[in-house]
Amino acid sequence: MSRTEPLGNFTAEDAPHYDDVVQCMRCGFCLPTCPTYALTGRERSSPRGRVALARAVAEKKLEFTPAIKEEAFFCLDCRACTTACPSGVRAGEVMEMCRSQAHAFYPLGKMGKAFREFILQKMVPSPKMMETSMLPTRLYQRLGIQWLVRHLKVLKLGPEWMNKAEGMLPELEKPLRPQLPDIVAARGEKRGRVGFFLGCVMTLMYPNVSRNTVRVLTHQGFDVVTPKDTKCCGAPHLSEGDRETARQLALFNLDLFLAQDVDYIVTDCAGCGAALKEYEELLAERAEHEKLSRFREKIRDISEFLVEVGLRTEGLQEVRARVTYHEPCHLCHAQGISAQPRQLIRQIPGVELREMQEASWCCGSAATWGLKFSQDSQKVLDRKLDNVKASGADILITANPGCHLQLAWGVRQAGMPQDVLHLMELLGRALPPD
Amino acid sequence: MISSTAIAHLKEKLGDANVLHEKEDLLTLGYDSTPGVHHLPEVVVYPTTTEEVIAAMEIAEREGLPLTPRGSGTGLSGGSVPVKGGMVLCLTRMNRILEIDEENLTATAEAGVITLDLFNAVAAKGLFYPPDPGSQKISTLGGNVAENAGGLRGLKYGVTRDYVMALKGVLADRSLIATGGKSVKDVAGYGFKDLLVGSEGTLGIVTEITVKLIPPPQDKRTILAYFNDVRTAGEAVSRIIAAKIIPSTMEIMDRAVINCVEDYVKIGLPRQMAALLLIEVDGHPAPVAEEAAGVQKILEQVKAAEIHVARDAEHAASLAAARRTALSALARMSPTTLLEDATVPRSRLAETFSEIERLTEKYRLKVGTFGHAGDGNLHPTVLCDERDHEEMERAHAFYNELYEQVLAWGGTVSGEHGIGLAKKEYLARQIGPGGVQVMKRIKQVFDPQGILNPGKIFDEGDPCTQVHVEEGFRVSH
Ligand SMILES: Cc1cc2nc3c(=O)[nH]c(=O)nc-3n(C[C@H](O)[C@H](O)[C@H](O)COP(=O)(O)OP(=O)(O)OC[C@H]3O[C@@H](n4cnc5c(N)ncnc54)[C@H](O)[C@@H]3O)c2cc1C
Ligand code: SF4
Ligand code: SF4
């Protein structure tokens, strides 16, 4: 959905397509699904309103005003509106484009720019730098937060963000990437060979989750190939409106994974999965179509993959637990994967799935949104936690590190008893010992 | 241009968050779901109480601003578009359900309550509020009352009007009106309540609504039938009704829609079929079983090409899938979706389809038609591109000629979407100059200054309001 010709009052680089905004018929079906509209009740903070603003800019009825920038960053990019829209409009993606437009119209100050370049263009793209030159804790604080606070003018931050950021950090182990062998062999009857896309947040903050993902895959009969050079998928860059760095990362990963001899490329991070599936569009003018579609055909979220190939359940051990499932936006709305995680949960012997209300409603994390708008985020989170409470489950399952951080923190803050686990950790508990 | 003192006053009375006047807000509150109409207001207010409604109206009067009431802006005739600028009074923050009276079987709610929220709240108490417009998950009760909205269950259960028992509101002179009550019978004087239902925000601002509830049906059967020609489908509809069976739902889709849905979701619909009917009967289990058998028999008699009777709830949902996805499938086909609501006496159903087919060819358009067959209420939907002026003109010529015929058959130019901006001219054709005159006189009595939703339903001779469809935005300042 990007273009390089000028469109109305947008700048030429990475403007939304006019077709994408004209497609909105203003039916309003997206309104009740939008968390920011629920917060403010203000039309301009709704998908329909946001698309109308973008359209007004495209039709030169409006300049790219600060309010549009504000709306672009206030949008959670949760894509709930995409699921609800009968007309195929993708308001979240239009806002993603507007974020990159915002940088063109409202350039950061010198310091801000330097920081931004350092974090997004040097640090995150280099897995080595992320692991060695800084401890993850410090990294996490610097990445995103301090920089965001000081240098992005959209932020109306109180002092609470720092505590929240600190409080959210899980107990950190060593990053997984250097520990994981390049190839882990399948067990039992071999069914194939998959490439594992190990995301940055997963290796740094949830090594135990991805370790379980690899265990599950091998137990299911797949060789797991983890290319060590894998770079960030580009999602943080898209979310901050730095599409160019995102493209460079995407190009790198594209070639890296196509060079592996694998049947599928699997990830356990919903955010990475969504970004990888969008390479086709992101790189439309930068890579050969054939390569892009070959890559696209191989990408699977782990739960999508396991259901597609069929979960081998023999040998699974009983896990006595009542669980409820929170759907990550980037899984259910961005990738349309909703039934598969539930099916896997039901296939684990002993597990009782208790559906919560509004399972596909955002948890309020949304990359750095939860830190930028911490009070709003708390309201979105509270709504989620109430639903978790009402489900009567003792384990809360999710499938994305952003949700994981937010939910684990929220549950702790609220003094709730639930354990928060990634679906692969739950499945890992059912595996026979290695 | 509204003065800054007036803005300050409004904020003082209603609170900062309930008064919007930045251009970005005005831009996003000057449209509804009607393609091509858009106009900026000068200020938008969100009253949370009746007192605040009155306070806002007082300031509007001082500033000489006309008032346009607004719910969720899902209207399909331009009703909440502020064509004369002024103040938009958005009722969505008056959204409390005040009472569910299980003894009298009524519910009372503020005008901004979302239709589906009321449905769910009464369902939780084992009760049923039947009006279910396609927009129910976001439309407001106030908007439903103002448009007298219908829905899929209209044939058996009626439309919004049939459930409104009492209304409270504010008239143009800021006097309060309360009409109707919880008594099932009420013949005290003129039926104001009935006048306000369907008045499209031109006679008063509705703030509180009391609706009738009924016990929910205990059982339901779903039947799907395909037909080789639309005439047979029309005949099936007539025969079912003649057999004294009133289904709760009797929805029709033509070949174009069947194919659009199949293109979109690929669920194996038979593309060659001319029409499908989705029929649901509900009520007590015994009569439901009998009625379902009756429907099935009639479908066999008229020789429907395929008949599917749902085995269970899951199967029923899969049978209803095509109808449920119809709008999405159509809306994705083209940038602009023109959704109309021509309505004819049931017996003219098949002829109407033939007429639509003929006009589709004549005007070289892409048209899909679905609708509430039992009510004779069809949605011939033109799939077009508002940037293509020539195509838009053909689309309007299409509707023009279709409505001509619909009127000749004794039908109506609007079954449920209202007149608003989009159909003023058609209304004049339907009811004639005498009819329009009477309506104007009624309007005069309620609103002598013409401040409530000016420019809607009929023209007041101001060329500025004689817009029907127009591309892009109209910006008033
Ligand atoms: C996809 C889609 C499907 C639809 N399906 C149906 C359907 O099946 N049946 C049907 O009947 N309609 C349908 N509609 C049309 C529309 O949803 C209804 O007319 C609905 O009642 C409008 O409610 P709203 O809250 O959006 O009102 P708005 O669009 O905001 O306003 C509609 C009119 O009511 C007036 N109004 C609003 N609130 C008040 C109030 N409190 N007091 C006085 N006047 C007021 C406004 O001035 C305006 O004239 C559909 C629309 C869409 C987009
Ligand atoms: S649901 Fe889609 S078409 Fe409808 S208003 Fe929202 S974005 Fe527009
Ligand atoms: S992506 Fe989420 S927050 Fe953004 S407009 Fe859509 S529903 Fe609202």
mmCIF file of C-alpha atoms and ligand atoms in Angstrom, chain A residues 20-21 23-31 33 43 46-49 51 81-82 84-91, chain B residues 31 33 137 331, ligand 2:
data_model
loop_
_atom_site.group_PDB
_atom_site.id
_atom_site.type_symbol
_atom_site.label_atom_id
_atom_site.label_comp_id
_atom_site.label_asym_id
_atom_site.label_seq_id
_atom_site.Cartn_x
_atom_site.Cartn_y
_atom_site.Cartn_z
ATOM 1 C CA ASP A 20 -7.142 2.277 0.106
ATOM 2 C CA VAL A 21 -8.841 5.274 1.662
ATOM 3 C CA GLN A 23 -12.591 2.081 -0.208
ATOM 4 C CA CYS A 24 -14.136 3.087 3.137
ATOM 5 C CA MET A 25 -17.916 3.308 2.857
ATOM 6 C CA ARG A 26 -18.225 4.795 6.351
ATOM 7 C CA CYS A 27 -20.566 2.078 7.541
ATOM 8 C CA GLY A 28 -19.177 2.343 11.055
ATOM 9 C CA PHE A 29 -18.882 -1.424 11.587
ATOM 10 C CA CYS A 30 -15.338 -0.885 12.824
ATOM 11 C CA LEU A 31 -16.318 1.547 15.577
ATOM 12 C CA THR A 33 -14.092 -2.925 17.775
ATOM 13 C CA GLU A 43 -14.811 9.901 15.904
ATOM 14 C CA SER A 46 -11.880 5.662 15.315
ATOM 15 C CA PRO A 47 -10.890 3.722 12.196
ATOM 16 C CA ARG A 48 -13.622 5.417 10.162
ATOM 17 C CA GLY A 49 -12.459 8.826 11.372
ATOM 18 C CA VAL A 51 -9.395 6.962 7.255
ATOM 19 C CA CYS A 81 -10.856 -2.785 12.481
ATOM 20 C CA THR A 82 -9.457 -4.815 9.600
ATOM 21 C CA ALA A 84 -14.499 -5.974 11.311
ATOM 22 C CA CYS A 85 -14.470 -4.110 8.018
ATOM 23 C CA PRO A 86 -16.817 -5.463 5.363
ATOM 24 C CA SER A 87 -15.127 -3.372 2.741
ATOM 25 C CA GLY A 88 -11.556 -4.568 3.179
ATOM 26 C CA VAL A 89 -10.223 -1.265 4.505
ATOM 27 C CA ARG A 90 -7.062 -1.483 6.615
ATOM 28 C CA ALA A 91 -7.118 1.588 8.799
ATOM 29 C CA TYR B 31 -20.607 12.486 7.178
ATOM 30 C CA SER B 33 -22.763 6.204 5.612
ATOM 31 C CA LYS B 137 -23.908 -3.397 16.496
ATOM 32 C CA ALA B 331 -18.483 -3.851 -0.627
HETATM 33 S S1 SF4 C 2 -15.805 -0.867 8.740
HETATM 34 FE FE1 SF4 C 2 -14.490 -0.396 6.976
HETATM 35 S S2 SF4 C 2 -15.834 0.576 5.478
HETATM 36 FE FE2 SF4 C 2 -16.917 0.581 7.447
HETATM 37 S S3 SF4 C 2 -16.400 2.597 8.317
HETATM 38 FE FE3 SF4 C 2 -14.902 1.135 9.131
HETATM 39 S S4 SF4 C 2 -13.175 1.252 7.722
HETATM 40 FE FE4 SF4 C 2 -14.904 2.212 6.679
#
